[in-house]
Structures are given as structure tokens and as C-alpha cells.
Amino acid sequence: MRWAVRRYGGKVVGALFLLGIAWSYVWTWLPLPWDLLAPAATPSLTLTDRHGAVLRTTRAEDGSRARWLTLGEMDPDLLAAFVAAEDRRFFDHHGVDWLAVGRAVRDNVTSLHVVSGASTITMQLARLLRDQPRSLPGKIAQAFWALRLEHHLSKQQILEQYLDRVPLGQATLGVESASRLYFGRSAEDLSLGQAALLAGLAKLPTSDPLSAPARASLGRAEVLRALVERGYADSATAARALTEPVILLDPGARFLAPHFTSQLLARTPFDSLGGTWRTTLDLSLQADVESEVRHTVEQLADRGGRQAAAVVLDNLTGDVLAWVGSPDFWADSTGQVDMVASRRQPGSTLKPFLYGMAFDRGYSAGSVLPDLPVTYTTVTGPYRPNNYDQRFHGPVRAREALASSFNIPAVELTERLGYQNLLRTMHLAGFASLDRPAEVYGLGLALGNGEVTLLELADAYRALASAGEYRPVRMRLPLDGPGSAAEGRKVMSPRAAALVLDVLSDPAARIPGFGLETPFDLPFPFAVKTGTSRHYTDNWAVGVAGGFTVAVWVGDFTGRPMDAVSGVSGAGPLLHRVALLTSKVVAPRGLPSPALYGGELVRVCRVSGHLAGAHCPTLEEWVFPDQAPLTPCDWHAADGLHLPAQYAEWARQSSVDAGVGVDVGVAAAVTEAKPAAPGPFHIVSPEQGDRLGVPPGVDSAYASIALQGAGGKGSGRANWYVDGRRVRGDRWVLVPGQHRILAVTGENERDSVEVVVE
């Protein structure tokens, strides 16, 4: 048997080889199917909002989706651009470029993965005519079809067929359809830059100028370099072409909700397009949100807030109700930047997911965390976090630490729980953009040193209102009803999510960080978190009502810092207005209460977080039955406050026990915890000669100080006057300058102090 194989095996292989050559020769001579080259009869696509209003159609001006042009009608620059970019030896080979095949094999073997291909324009046309899988057998089939096409068609016919069929993004087929969409003109009359841009889209149609203008510009630059190298254009002409706008549309060719519809088309496989799609968008709300985004940049432009974005989600279904990626999509090339889908550093907006993880690991909203000077040893060197207001607040309950967005307690909590575990929680919450190793982010992860998108942020917060379960958003309504069928995954327990929302909707808890008045007071329950990246580069604000979630961003697409614009003063007012608009479309409803999951309100000490004693300043906090029972507070006694050693040293050094700095942080609670001093009435906050500061980036309307008295017949209760004007309540909004503060009790006891606000 072996002898027979040795004798005849070579002959069999040779015979098979000759048979293959003969079959290939016969294959190339076979007539082409009669309907193979007919113009593609693909249906048009119309996108409507959820109520049926037309947002956009992919039809060209003549009513068709892709108008067929003859090669003679096409701009010559277009032909040169595609040949230079896609197949520089197009006019020399016979369907397969064997030199390119050899180069691709060499490069791919050297790199141990696919880094280049060898598809000619004829092979690409073969795949457009007879779809083949992107595999080795598919490539071989393309090659055979390319040989057959080259035998029956001229190079001009092949190029025409290819240019009239090639997908170029945004559901366009062929150069005419793409040219009318992106430039508002026919492919018969294009500039060199426009021709190069279309040629650049052939390799990666998702990098179109509507959804990815920066990548489209890079693709154009590569094609222009190829045109110069191959002698189709000189350097000066190519340089001028680089300065052309990436996109140019006639006013009549515009469409509605451009960022939203562009993203929807970019995320949808091309072969599934066609017909009329009802999207999730509410066009009326979309128009209102667009107006508010434009208003915001008008107000903040002189302080560097030149762009803004917003997205609104329905909590129940995940439907995208509004999507505004920039103030004006049509303004210039930067208008096509979509900040709903672009990555930026989110500041403190990621902290709720850290605290949610902590609440599932035994911490409560009353757990005390240290807000003290500390230096951590990390792989990149010493790390010394600071708070936004550049102060330390001593013992801080988790509720105030989160609501007031103190950084140091968040870093300490991350150190205790592990930044690796925090990153896993972020991934469960849908932050796919955080795609680097946990060590790259380190302890700064909770402070927003990674990059996320506004859409990811909104959907992660939506999970908080969905009992801690994440589901992806929806952009298109199904035919079988409004319910969301997407499978969810658990981010945190329902009670942890409810507790996070309870903290974020607690206006009293955010007073230490943001003052008495903020733009987050709405006529319905609303959980809010803001974020500001380094140097005021990015402003974020996210709000959750029972029925909907709103996320907004304010900044500059170029990354230039703003002039002390914080999340409260920049993004906050935009969030407020968009939330009010959304409440007219979607019922706000109540937020889930910890009581739904067994939580009970217990009176605790404001300072220690333990069960309140007779001498403690108190408040109510949620406690769950299966948690370790709270112990009685041992920080307070009849003779005053006895802080643990680490906090006592901080109190001594910062003079908290003398009343300095009681206007911010839980330090106020430490001072308030001291028994009233005996003797006559006197002012304890602020003190004579205090120099007070407005936190940087916080609007003056939101920076305030507590006014407190002690002693006397009225036990410290008084009416307050600043520079002779009556103050409503017991907090005064800081105004720069020197001021005299007067307190008058009901028994006509008086005291006054002078302070300076810097």
C-alpha cells in the first residue's frame, strides 16, 4: 500500500493541480449571471421619533436611496482618490494583485496577526456582488470571482460598478448617495478634499464625518498623502484640501436629531437597514433640550464653557428620549463631535458606585470615615488626595461624604475595599470605556481619573433606580410593544441602590459641600451628583427621578480649562432645566425608599454615627435589621465632646473646638456638639476676625455659612443681621468683603463680630 502511494501519490496531486487550473480557466469564461450587474434595488430607510414624526431619511434628493452615476459623470478626482487609496495597481493586475498578496502574507506572518490585506477593487466589487465571509475560503472565492469579472468587464466598468455600490457610512451606497449626504452636492462636482474623504471611508465606513469627524479627517489626510505619493496631486494642492471643512450640507439637506440618528445608523449592521423605523426619541423633548444646551453655552462662553451635551433616558425601558451631542451640529467641524458618546474624565460622578459597593459590604450611611491629611504609598509614588474646598473635615459620616463629594473619604474607602473591586463594579454598571488595567487607575478611580461617556454615565445611574440592575439603553422601539427585553445584570443590591439614591436626594447632606441653595432643588424627589475634572476641564451633572435619568456635560471639546466653572455652577443649572422639561413628558414618580427593603430610621449621633445619647446632636439614619447593631455613642458626655485620638489631634490643629471653620463640613457638627457655654449670649459662629473663603468654582449663591449663638436666656436662639440687613434663617450667603454680623435674641441680648470674606 505504501509503495502504491509513493508511486502514484505525486501523479494524483499533479492531476488535481492541472484539473484545478482547467476548472479556473473554464470558470473565468463562464458568462456572468444576467442580473449580477443590475443597480442594487435596496429599500430606503426612514427614521421617525416615537410618535411617528420623521427625523431622517436615507433617500437622495431624487427619491432613491442611491443614484447610479456613470463613470464619465463622476468627478475625476474621485476616481484618482479611490485608486490611490484602495488599489494603486488597479490598471495593471487582472483581478488579483499578487505583489500585494505577497506583501500581506509577509507582514501578517511577521506580526503573528492580520495587519494588512490584499483585496483589490475588483475583489471588493466581487464581495459586494456576491457576499462572502471574511475568511480564507471567502477570500479565495472573491479571487475567483475577481478573475471572472476581469475577463468579462473593462477596467472602467469594474470601477463604475464599485463606486456606485461601495458602502460609505450612514446607510449610504455609492459615491453619489454619500456625496449628497455629507456635502449636499453631486459626486459629479467634488473638491479634492471631498473626494479624498469619501475614499477614506471605503476602509472604515463607521468613521464617517457625521458620527466621527476626527477619524474621517484622519482618513482624508491618509488618502491625500497617497495621492501625492502616486503623482495624482501636488503637495500644495493637497495641503489646501486638508483645510476644507470635513462636512458641508445645504440647509435643505439637514435632518433632525443628527447625533442620535447618526449613532443609531452607525450601530446597525448595513444588511438590516430598510423600511421605516420608529425610534425611542421624543422629538418635542429633543427640541427643548437642544434649546437649553444652546442657552447654557451662551451663558458660559465667556468663561470657557463653549460646548455642552445632554442625554435623557426612560428608567423603565431604557429608551433614549433626548440626545444632544453638541450645541449646533451644523456650526462647523467641531459641531459633529458627539459628547454623549465621547470619552472624558467624569470627576466625582463615579463615587456613588463606590459607596453602593461599600453599603453591600457592611458600611451604612452613618458609618464615619476620616477626612484627614493622609499620604498613600502607591506603585507610582506617594499619593496625597485633597478635597475640592482644600479643607479637612475630620470625622465624616458616609452620607455627608458622598452628598458633599468629599474626596479624601472616597479615597480611603477605595483603599479599604480595593480599586480592583471598584473597577469590577464599574464594569458591571456598563462603563466599558474603563478598559485599562485597574493599576492604571489606582486609588484615583473613584475621583474620576478614567474616561467614560455621558451615555454610559446616564445608564449606570439609571441602574440605581432599577433596584441596582443594569440594562443597556434602547434607541429603536420594537414592533411587539414598549417593554425592554434586554437581559440585566446586578451592579449592587436593591437596598444599597436605594440608600445611594436616598443620600443623593438629601439636600441637608450636601450643605457642607455646596451650601444651602443649589440648582438641584426640584418639585419632585431627585437624586443628583456632580463632577468636575482637573482644572475645570469638564463639568458633569447626573440626576435620577423615579421615572427618568438626565445626564449633562459642559466644557470645551478641545480640552481647554474653563474659568472656575464647577459642576454646580456650570452643569447644574442645565441639569435643573432639562429635568423640569423631562418631567412634563415622563412622570417623575418617587425614588425607591430603603424602607422597601427593611430599612428603619434610627436616631444617631451626627458626629460619631452611633446610637445617639443624651448629650449628642442627633439626626435620623437608615439601619437594616441584619446589620451589626449600633453601639451607643461614647464620644459625648456631660462635660463635652471626647473625640478619638486621630480626630482630637486634627481638631486641635485646625482649632475646630474654638469654632473656626464651622461653616463647612461635619466640622460644624463637631462644634455644635459642644454643650452651650454658660454665661451671657455670644456668637460662636463665625468668630471675631474670621477670614472666610468662597470655595473655588462654586457660584456665590451656593456658598453660605452657619450663624450660631450660645448662652443667654434664649439658649442661643437669635435673629441675625449682616451689615444692618436681616438674614432669613440661620445661614448667610457669603459676599466678598468686610462685614459686621449682629445677633439679637428675643430677650434683646446682643453680640456682634466682624469677618472678612475672601
mmCIF file of C-alpha atoms in Angstrom, residues 183-522:
data_model
loop_
_atom_site.group_PDB
_atom_site.id
_atom_site.type_symbol
_atom_site.label_atom_id
_atom_site.label_comp_id
_atom_site.label_asym_id
_atom_site.label_seq_id
_atom_site.Cartn_x
_atom_site.Cartn_y
_atom_site.Cartn_z
ATOM 1 C CA PHE A 183 -21.643 67.674 1.149
ATOM 2 C CA GLY A 184 -25.091 68.467 -0.223
ATOM 3 C CA ARG A 185 -23.859 68.098 -3.809
ATOM 4 C CA SER A 186 -23.467 65.516 -6.548
ATOM 5 C CA ALA A 187 -20.371 63.355 -6.977
ATOM 6 C CA GLU A 188 -20.090 64.998 -10.407
ATOM 7 C CA ASP A 189 -18.566 68.100 -8.807
ATOM 8 C CA LEU A 190 -16.333 67.476 -5.793
ATOM 9 C CA SER A 191 -13.227 69.143 -4.464
ATOM 10 C CA LEU A 192 -10.042 67.131 -3.971
ATOM 11 C CA GLY A 193 -10.577 67.124 -0.210
ATOM 12 C CA GLN A 194 -14.129 65.828 -0.555
ATOM 13 C CA ALA A 195 -13.049 63.100 -2.952
ATOM 14 C CA ALA A 196 -10.276 62.060 -0.549
ATOM 15 C CA LEU A 197 -12.695 61.962 2.386
ATOM 16 C CA LEU A 198 -15.080 59.614 0.550
ATOM 17 C CA ALA A 199 -12.194 57.357 -0.473
ATOM 18 C CA GLY A 200 -11.075 57.204 3.154
ATOM 19 C CA LEU A 201 -14.493 55.884 4.189
ATOM 20 C CA ALA A 202 -14.161 52.783 1.992
ATOM 21 C CA LYS A 203 -11.915 51.069 4.547
ATOM 22 C CA LEU A 204 -13.930 52.063 7.626
ATOM 23 C CA PRO A 205 -17.449 53.340 6.862
ATOM 24 C CA THR A 206 -18.189 53.870 10.584
ATOM 25 C CA SER A 207 -15.628 56.703 10.615
ATOM 26 C CA ASP A 208 -17.970 58.952 8.673
ATOM 27 C CA PRO A 209 -17.916 62.733 9.180
ATOM 28 C CA LEU A 210 -21.300 62.766 10.923
ATOM 29 C CA SER A 211 -20.518 60.340 13.736
ATOM 30 C CA ALA A 212 -16.697 60.512 13.806
ATOM 31 C CA PRO A 213 -15.431 63.739 12.176
ATOM 32 C CA ALA A 214 -11.953 63.467 13.692
ATOM 33 C CA ARG A 215 -11.394 59.962 12.311
ATOM 34 C CA ALA A 216 -12.888 60.997 8.969
ATOM 35 C CA SER A 217 -10.380 63.846 8.831
ATOM 36 C CA LEU A 218 -7.502 61.458 9.544
ATOM 37 C CA GLY A 219 -8.705 59.128 6.795
ATOM 38 C CA ARG A 220 -8.846 62.063 4.376
ATOM 39 C CA ALA A 221 -5.267 63.007 5.264
ATOM 40 C CA GLU A 222 -4.031 59.461 4.537
ATOM 41 C CA VAL A 223 -5.694 59.451 1.127
ATOM 42 C CA LEU A 224 -4.241 62.874 0.285
ATOM 43 C CA ARG A 225 -0.751 61.578 1.156
ATOM 44 C CA ALA A 226 -1.343 58.610 -1.148
ATOM 45 C CA LEU A 227 -2.455 60.957 -3.952
ATOM 46 C CA VAL A 228 0.751 62.974 -3.615
ATOM 47 C CA GLU A 229 2.968 59.858 -3.436
ATOM 48 C CA ARG A 230 1.395 58.402 -6.571
ATOM 49 C CA GLY A 231 1.603 61.662 -8.511
ATOM 50 C CA TYR A 232 -2.153 62.382 -8.699
ATOM 51 C CA ALA A 233 -1.789 65.709 -6.844
ATOM 52 C CA ASP A 234 0.978 68.095 -5.808
ATOM 53 C CA SER A 235 1.813 68.931 -2.193
ATOM 54 C CA ALA A 236 0.388 72.450 -2.284
ATOM 55 C CA THR A 237 -2.986 71.285 -3.609
ATOM 56 C CA ALA A 238 -3.151 68.518 -1.002
ATOM 57 C CA ALA A 239 -2.292 70.978 1.771
ATOM 58 C CA ARG A 240 -5.184 73.232 0.724
ATOM 59 C CA ALA A 241 -7.501 70.233 0.647
ATOM 60 C CA LEU A 242 -6.601 69.472 4.266
ATOM 61 C CA THR A 243 -8.067 72.817 5.355
ATOM 62 C CA GLU A 244 -11.513 72.134 3.878
ATOM 63 C CA PRO A 245 -14.439 71.551 6.267
ATOM 64 C CA VAL A 246 -14.977 67.876 6.967
ATOM 65 C CA ILE A 247 -18.702 68.166 6.250
ATOM 66 C CA LEU A 248 -20.736 70.632 4.210
ATOM 67 C CA LEU A 249 -24.503 70.500 3.799
ATOM 68 C CA ASP A 250 -27.057 72.703 2.156
ATOM 69 C CA PRO A 251 -29.747 73.929 4.609
ATOM 70 C CA GLY A 252 -32.399 71.932 2.777
ATOM 71 C CA ALA A 253 -30.498 68.686 3.254
ATOM 72 C CA ARG A 254 -30.439 68.850 7.059
ATOM 73 C CA PHE A 255 -32.200 66.344 9.272
ATOM 74 C CA LEU A 256 -33.385 66.235 12.877
ATOM 75 C CA ALA A 257 -31.652 64.796 15.966
ATOM 76 C CA PRO A 258 -28.433 64.402 13.944
ATOM 77 C CA HIS A 259 -26.202 62.910 16.645
ATOM 78 C CA PHE A 260 -28.842 60.402 17.705
ATOM 79 C CA THR A 261 -29.726 59.214 14.196
ATOM 80 C CA SER A 262 -26.051 59.038 13.174
ATOM 81 C CA GLN A 263 -25.247 56.866 16.186
ATOM 82 C CA LEU A 264 -28.228 54.609 15.516
ATOM 83 C CA LEU A 265 -27.198 54.028 11.907
ATOM 84 C CA ALA A 266 -23.546 53.519 12.874
ATOM 85 C CA ARG A 267 -24.516 50.821 15.411
ATOM 86 C CA THR A 268 -26.746 48.891 12.980
ATOM 87 C CA PRO A 269 -25.464 46.244 10.527
ATOM 88 C CA PHE A 270 -25.874 47.517 6.981
ATOM 89 C CA ASP A 271 -27.737 44.465 5.737
ATOM 90 C CA SER A 272 -30.522 45.000 8.292
ATOM 91 C CA LEU A 273 -31.399 48.502 7.106
ATOM 92 C CA GLY A 274 -34.592 49.303 5.250
ATOM 93 C CA GLY A 275 -38.192 50.361 5.730
ATOM 94 C CA THR A 276 -39.439 52.732 8.432
ATOM 95 C CA TRP A 277 -38.018 52.552 11.938
ATOM 96 C CA ARG A 278 -39.742 54.052 14.948
ATOM 97 C CA THR A 279 -37.041 55.236 17.326
ATOM 98 C CA THR A 280 -37.293 55.914 21.047
ATOM 99 C CA LEU A 281 -36.677 59.655 20.678
ATOM 100 C CA ASP A 282 -39.296 62.208 21.712
ATOM 101 C CA LEU A 283 -38.869 64.967 19.132
ATOM 102 C CA SER A 284 -40.610 67.646 21.210
ATOM 103 C CA LEU A 285 -38.390 66.990 24.219
ATOM 104 C CA GLN A 286 -35.350 66.746 21.936
ATOM 105 C CA ALA A 287 -36.023 70.238 20.560
ATOM 106 C CA ASP A 288 -36.439 71.670 24.077
ATOM 107 C CA VAL A 289 -33.209 70.079 25.311
ATOM 108 C CA GLU A 290 -31.330 71.356 22.248
ATOM 109 C CA SER A 291 -32.547 74.856 23.100
ATOM 110 C CA GLU A 292 -31.372 74.540 26.711
ATOM 111 C CA VAL A 293 -27.945 73.298 25.627
ATOM 112 C CA ARG A 294 -27.545 76.319 23.349
ATOM 113 C CA HIS A 295 -28.695 78.629 26.159
ATOM 114 C CA THR A 296 -26.091 77.143 28.515
ATOM 115 C CA VAL A 297 -23.153 77.800 26.210
ATOM 116 C CA GLU A 298 -24.403 81.326 25.583
ATOM 117 C CA GLN A 299 -24.264 81.924 29.336
ATOM 118 C CA LEU A 300 -20.868 80.273 29.898
ATOM 119 C CA ALA A 301 -18.970 81.062 26.682
ATOM 120 C CA ASP A 302 -17.081 83.974 28.249
ATOM 121 C CA ARG A 303 -15.853 81.590 30.979
ATOM 122 C CA GLY A 304 -14.715 78.872 28.579
ATOM 123 C CA GLY A 305 -17.892 76.749 28.523
ATOM 124 C CA ARG A 306 -18.168 76.686 24.736
ATOM 125 C CA GLN A 307 -19.879 73.317 24.335
ATOM 126 C CA ALA A 308 -22.447 71.252 26.199
ATOM 127 C CA ALA A 309 -24.314 67.967 25.802
ATOM 128 C CA ALA A 310 -27.267 66.163 27.363
ATOM 129 C CA VAL A 311 -28.996 62.791 27.268
ATOM 130 C CA VAL A 312 -32.336 61.721 28.781
ATOM 131 C CA LEU A 313 -33.359 58.111 29.495
ATOM 132 C CA ASP A 314 -36.633 56.496 30.484
ATOM 133 C CA ASN A 315 -35.815 54.438 33.573
ATOM 134 C CA LEU A 316 -38.372 51.685 32.962
ATOM 135 C CA THR A 317 -37.491 50.848 29.372
ATOM 136 C CA GLY A 318 -34.051 52.382 28.867
ATOM 137 C CA ASP A 319 -35.431 54.386 25.936
ATOM 138 C CA VAL A 320 -33.298 57.315 24.811
ATOM 139 C CA LEU A 321 -35.758 60.225 24.896
ATOM 140 C CA ALA A 322 -33.310 63.018 24.012
ATOM 141 C CA TRP A 323 -29.714 63.002 22.759
ATOM 142 C CA VAL A 324 -27.860 66.290 22.166
ATOM 143 C CA GLY A 325 -24.159 65.814 21.456
ATOM 144 C CA SER A 326 -23.238 69.454 20.838
ATOM 145 C CA PRO A 327 -24.883 72.906 20.802
ATOM 146 C CA ASP A 328 -25.035 73.074 16.995
ATOM 147 C CA PHE A 329 -24.329 70.034 14.854
ATOM 148 C CA TRP A 330 -24.127 72.190 11.726
ATOM 149 C CA ALA A 331 -21.967 75.046 13.056
ATOM 150 C CA ASP A 332 -18.554 73.781 11.924
ATOM 151 C CA SER A 333 -16.463 70.637 12.003
ATOM 152 C CA THR A 334 -16.487 70.548 15.837
ATOM 153 C CA GLY A 335 -20.277 70.532 15.820
ATOM 154 C CA GLN A 336 -20.227 66.901 14.743
ATOM 155 C CA VAL A 337 -18.298 65.914 17.878
ATOM 156 C CA ASP A 338 -20.772 63.895 19.933
ATOM 157 C CA MET A 339 -20.108 64.371 23.650
ATOM 158 C CA VAL A 340 -22.847 61.901 24.552
ATOM 159 C CA ALA A 341 -20.677 59.155 23.054
ATOM 160 C CA SER A 342 -17.173 60.616 23.544
ATOM 161 C CA ARG A 343 -14.849 59.733 26.410
ATOM 162 C CA ARG A 344 -13.862 62.300 29.052
ATOM 163 C CA GLN A 345 -12.883 62.242 32.730
ATOM 164 C CA PRO A 346 -16.084 62.303 34.833
ATOM 165 C CA GLY A 347 -14.782 63.745 38.102
ATOM 166 C CA SER A 348 -16.729 62.728 41.189
ATOM 167 C CA THR A 349 -19.726 61.285 39.347
ATOM 168 C CA LEU A 350 -18.369 57.751 39.857
ATOM 169 C CA LYS A 351 -18.407 57.974 43.674
ATOM 170 C CA PRO A 352 -21.985 56.617 44.105
ATOM 171 C CA PHE A 353 -20.842 53.232 42.778
ATOM 172 C CA LEU A 354 -18.036 53.123 45.342
ATOM 173 C CA TYR A 355 -20.470 53.839 48.172
ATOM 174 C CA GLY A 356 -23.013 51.378 46.783
ATOM 175 C CA MET A 357 -20.327 48.703 46.892
ATOM 176 C CA ALA A 358 -19.495 49.750 50.472
ATOM 177 C CA PHE A 359 -23.143 49.556 51.548
ATOM 178 C CA ASP A 360 -23.189 45.952 50.309
ATOM 179 C CA ARG A 361 -20.094 45.195 52.392
ATOM 180 C CA GLY A 362 -21.283 46.248 55.805
ATOM 181 C CA TYR A 363 -20.986 50.020 55.724
ATOM 182 C CA SER A 364 -24.014 52.202 56.406
ATOM 183 C CA ALA A 365 -24.819 55.785 55.540
ATOM 184 C CA GLY A 366 -23.953 56.597 59.165
ATOM 185 C CA SER A 367 -20.515 54.967 59.081
ATOM 186 C CA VAL A 368 -17.826 57.504 59.926
ATOM 187 C CA LEU A 369 -14.887 57.934 57.560
ATOM 188 C CA PRO A 370 -11.756 60.006 58.234
ATOM 189 C CA ASP A 371 -11.355 63.237 56.294
ATOM 190 C CA LEU A 372 -7.835 63.946 57.481
ATOM 191 C CA PRO A 373 -4.440 64.665 55.904
ATOM 192 C CA VAL A 374 -3.060 61.351 54.632
ATOM 193 C CA THR A 375 -0.460 60.091 52.168
ATOM 194 C CA TYR A 376 -0.835 56.719 50.433
ATOM 195 C CA THR A 377 2.043 54.675 49.067
ATOM 196 C CA THR A 378 1.238 53.595 45.503
ATOM 197 C CA VAL A 379 3.133 51.988 42.628
ATOM 198 C CA THR A 380 3.510 55.422 41.042
ATOM 199 C CA GLY A 381 4.748 57.091 44.226
ATOM 200 C CA PRO A 382 3.210 58.935 47.192
ATOM 201 C CA TYR A 383 -0.411 59.997 46.678
ATOM 202 C CA ARG A 384 -1.871 62.758 48.851
ATOM 203 C CA PRO A 385 -5.517 63.453 47.963
ATOM 204 C CA ASN A 386 -7.167 66.794 48.610
ATOM 205 C CA ASN A 387 -10.758 67.940 48.851
ATOM 206 C CA TYR A 388 -12.313 70.308 46.350
ATOM 207 C CA ASP A 389 -12.565 73.043 49.007
ATOM 208 C CA GLN A 390 -8.962 72.460 50.162
ATOM 209 C CA ARG A 391 -10.157 71.705 53.720
ATOM 210 C CA PHE A 392 -10.229 68.706 56.031
ATOM 211 C CA HIS A 393 -13.498 67.878 57.754
ATOM 212 C CA GLY A 394 -12.460 65.382 60.405
ATOM 213 C CA PRO A 395 -14.930 62.572 61.175
ATOM 214 C CA VAL A 396 -17.449 62.467 58.333
ATOM 215 C CA ARG A 397 -20.439 60.186 58.001
ATOM 216 C CA ALA A 398 -20.687 58.359 54.677
ATOM 217 C CA ARG A 399 -23.928 60.231 53.921
ATOM 218 C CA GLU A 400 -22.277 63.644 54.019
ATOM 219 C CA ALA A 401 -19.059 62.376 52.461
ATOM 220 C CA LEU A 402 -20.978 61.235 49.366
ATOM 221 C CA ALA A 403 -23.586 64.010 49.189
ATOM 222 C CA SER A 404 -20.956 66.736 49.701
ATOM 223 C CA SER A 405 -18.493 64.906 47.415
ATOM 224 C CA PHE A 406 -15.511 64.918 49.750
ATOM 225 C CA ASN A 407 -12.516 63.305 48.035
ATOM 226 C CA ILE A 408 -10.420 62.070 50.955
ATOM 227 C CA PRO A 409 -13.096 59.761 52.459
ATOM 228 C CA ALA A 410 -13.703 58.316 48.974
ATOM 229 C CA VAL A 411 -10.005 57.545 48.510
ATOM 230 C CA GLU A 412 -9.854 55.982 51.974
ATOM 231 C CA LEU A 413 -12.882 53.834 51.161
ATOM 232 C CA THR A 414 -11.276 52.776 47.873
ATOM 233 C CA GLU A 415 -8.119 51.811 49.762
ATOM 234 C CA ARG A 416 -10.158 49.653 52.140
ATOM 235 C CA LEU A 417 -12.327 47.947 49.523
ATOM 236 C CA GLY A 418 -9.734 47.703 46.744
ATOM 237 C CA TYR A 419 -9.645 49.612 43.464
ATOM 238 C CA GLN A 420 -9.714 46.281 41.601
ATOM 239 C CA ASN A 421 -13.108 45.526 43.145
ATOM 240 C CA LEU A 422 -14.300 49.039 42.357
ATOM 241 C CA LEU A 423 -13.334 48.639 38.693
ATOM 242 C CA ARG A 424 -15.279 45.359 38.531
ATOM 243 C CA THR A 425 -18.317 47.172 39.908
ATOM 244 C CA MET A 426 -17.862 49.900 37.283
ATOM 245 C CA HIS A 427 -17.785 47.279 34.541
ATOM 246 C CA LEU A 428 -20.976 45.719 35.889
ATOM 247 C CA ALA A 429 -22.535 49.206 35.714
ATOM 248 C CA GLY A 430 -21.781 49.406 31.994
ATOM 249 C CA PHE A 431 -18.596 51.520 31.937
ATOM 250 C CA ALA A 432 -16.977 49.690 29.019
ATOM 251 C CA SER A 433 -14.790 52.740 28.350
ATOM 252 C CA LEU A 434 -12.804 51.956 31.520
ATOM 253 C CA ASP A 435 -10.821 49.392 29.537
ATOM 254 C CA ARG A 436 -7.364 49.769 31.092
ATOM 255 C CA PRO A 437 -5.898 47.624 33.898
ATOM 256 C CA ALA A 438 -7.006 48.540 37.418
ATOM 257 C CA GLU A 439 -3.440 49.511 38.347
ATOM 258 C CA VAL A 440 -3.502 52.310 35.776
ATOM 259 C CA TYR A 441 -6.375 53.996 37.641
ATOM 260 C CA GLY A 442 -5.396 53.067 41.186
ATOM 261 C CA LEU A 443 -6.910 54.934 44.131
ATOM 262 C CA GLY A 444 -7.937 57.816 41.880
ATOM 263 C CA LEU A 445 -10.586 55.708 40.137
ATOM 264 C CA ALA A 446 -13.365 56.896 42.455
ATOM 265 C CA LEU A 447 -12.340 60.507 41.753
ATOM 266 C CA GLY A 448 -12.802 60.029 38.010
ATOM 267 C CA ASN A 449 -9.277 59.665 36.642
ATOM 268 C CA GLY A 450 -10.562 57.270 33.962
ATOM 269 C CA GLU A 451 -12.561 58.278 30.904
ATOM 270 C CA VAL A 452 -16.230 57.413 30.341
ATOM 271 C CA THR A 453 -19.053 58.592 28.082
ATOM 272 C CA LEU A 454 -22.096 60.586 29.077
ATOM 273 C CA LEU A 455 -24.342 57.777 27.814
ATOM 274 C CA GLU A 456 -22.541 55.223 29.997
ATOM 275 C CA LEU A 457 -22.883 57.538 32.972
ATOM 276 C CA ALA A 458 -26.625 58.055 32.451
ATOM 277 C CA ASP A 459 -27.332 54.358 32.045
ATOM 278 C CA ALA A 460 -25.263 53.454 35.111
ATOM 279 C CA TYR A 461 -27.286 55.910 37.221
ATOM 280 C CA ARG A 462 -30.452 54.501 35.701
ATOM 281 C CA ALA A 463 -29.405 51.170 37.245
ATOM 282 C CA LEU A 464 -29.660 52.813 40.685
ATOM 283 C CA ALA A 465 -33.349 53.500 40.028
ATOM 284 C CA SER A 466 -33.800 49.937 38.720
ATOM 285 C CA ALA A 467 -33.047 48.153 42.011
ATOM 286 C CA GLY A 468 -29.331 48.097 41.251
ATOM 287 C CA GLU A 469 -29.710 46.206 37.949
ATOM 288 C CA TYR A 470 -28.018 47.391 34.756
ATOM 289 C CA ARG A 471 -29.592 47.068 31.314
ATOM 290 C CA PRO A 472 -28.364 48.664 28.068
ATOM 291 C CA VAL A 473 -30.238 51.589 26.587
ATOM 292 C CA ARG A 474 -32.619 51.232 23.665
ATOM 293 C CA MET A 475 -32.713 53.508 20.598
ATOM 294 C CA ARG A 476 -35.332 51.769 18.465
ATOM 295 C CA LEU A 477 -38.816 50.682 19.515
ATOM 296 C CA PRO A 478 -39.675 47.022 18.848
ATOM 297 C CA LEU A 479 -42.794 46.013 17.000
ATOM 298 C CA ASP A 480 -44.141 43.955 19.890
ATOM 299 C CA GLY A 481 -44.564 46.681 22.484
ATOM 300 C CA PRO A 482 -42.671 49.176 24.630
ATOM 301 C CA GLY A 483 -41.167 46.803 27.211
ATOM 302 C CA SER A 484 -37.408 46.280 27.384
ATOM 303 C CA ALA A 485 -36.386 42.664 26.793
ATOM 304 C CA ALA A 486 -32.659 43.256 27.365
ATOM 305 C CA GLU A 487 -31.160 40.946 29.961
ATOM 306 C CA GLY A 488 -29.937 42.744 33.068
ATOM 307 C CA ARG A 489 -27.068 42.177 35.463
ATOM 308 C CA LYS A 490 -26.713 43.044 39.105
ATOM 309 C CA VAL A 491 -24.482 46.004 39.969
ATOM 310 C CA MET A 492 -25.419 46.249 43.649
ATOM 311 C CA SER A 493 -28.233 45.082 45.899
ATOM 312 C CA PRO A 494 -31.620 46.850 45.708
ATOM 313 C CA ARG A 495 -31.229 48.246 49.213
ATOM 314 C CA ALA A 496 -27.732 49.590 48.500
ATOM 315 C CA ALA A 497 -29.057 51.316 45.362
ATOM 316 C CA ALA A 498 -31.993 52.756 47.324
ATOM 317 C CA LEU A 499 -29.644 54.023 50.033
ATOM 318 C CA VAL A 500 -27.359 55.683 47.465
ATOM 319 C CA LEU A 501 -30.354 57.462 45.934
ATOM 320 C CA ASP A 502 -31.575 58.483 49.396
ATOM 321 C CA VAL A 503 -28.197 60.099 50.088
ATOM 322 C CA LEU A 504 -28.007 61.845 46.713
ATOM 323 C CA SER A 505 -31.513 63.265 47.143
ATOM 324 C CA ASP A 506 -30.820 64.574 50.671
ATOM 325 C CA PRO A 507 -30.451 68.382 50.439
ATOM 326 C CA ALA A 508 -29.283 68.669 54.049
ATOM 327 C CA ALA A 509 -26.433 66.215 53.489
ATOM 328 C CA ARG A 510 -24.939 68.277 50.658
ATOM 329 C CA ILE A 511 -24.979 71.575 52.573
ATOM 330 C CA PRO A 512 -21.407 71.129 53.910
ATOM 331 C CA GLY A 513 -20.082 70.826 50.380
ATOM 332 C CA PHE A 514 -22.423 73.038 48.355
ATOM 333 C CA GLY A 515 -24.233 75.352 50.739
ATOM 334 C CA LEU A 516 -27.877 75.869 51.490
ATOM 335 C CA GLU A 517 -29.049 76.744 47.983
ATOM 336 C CA THR A 518 -28.191 74.700 44.896
ATOM 337 C CA PRO A 519 -29.778 74.239 41.458
ATOM 338 C CA PHE A 520 -30.832 70.737 42.496
ATOM 339 C CA ASP A 521 -33.990 71.642 44.400
ATOM 340 C CA LEU A 522 -36.876 70.417 42.231
#
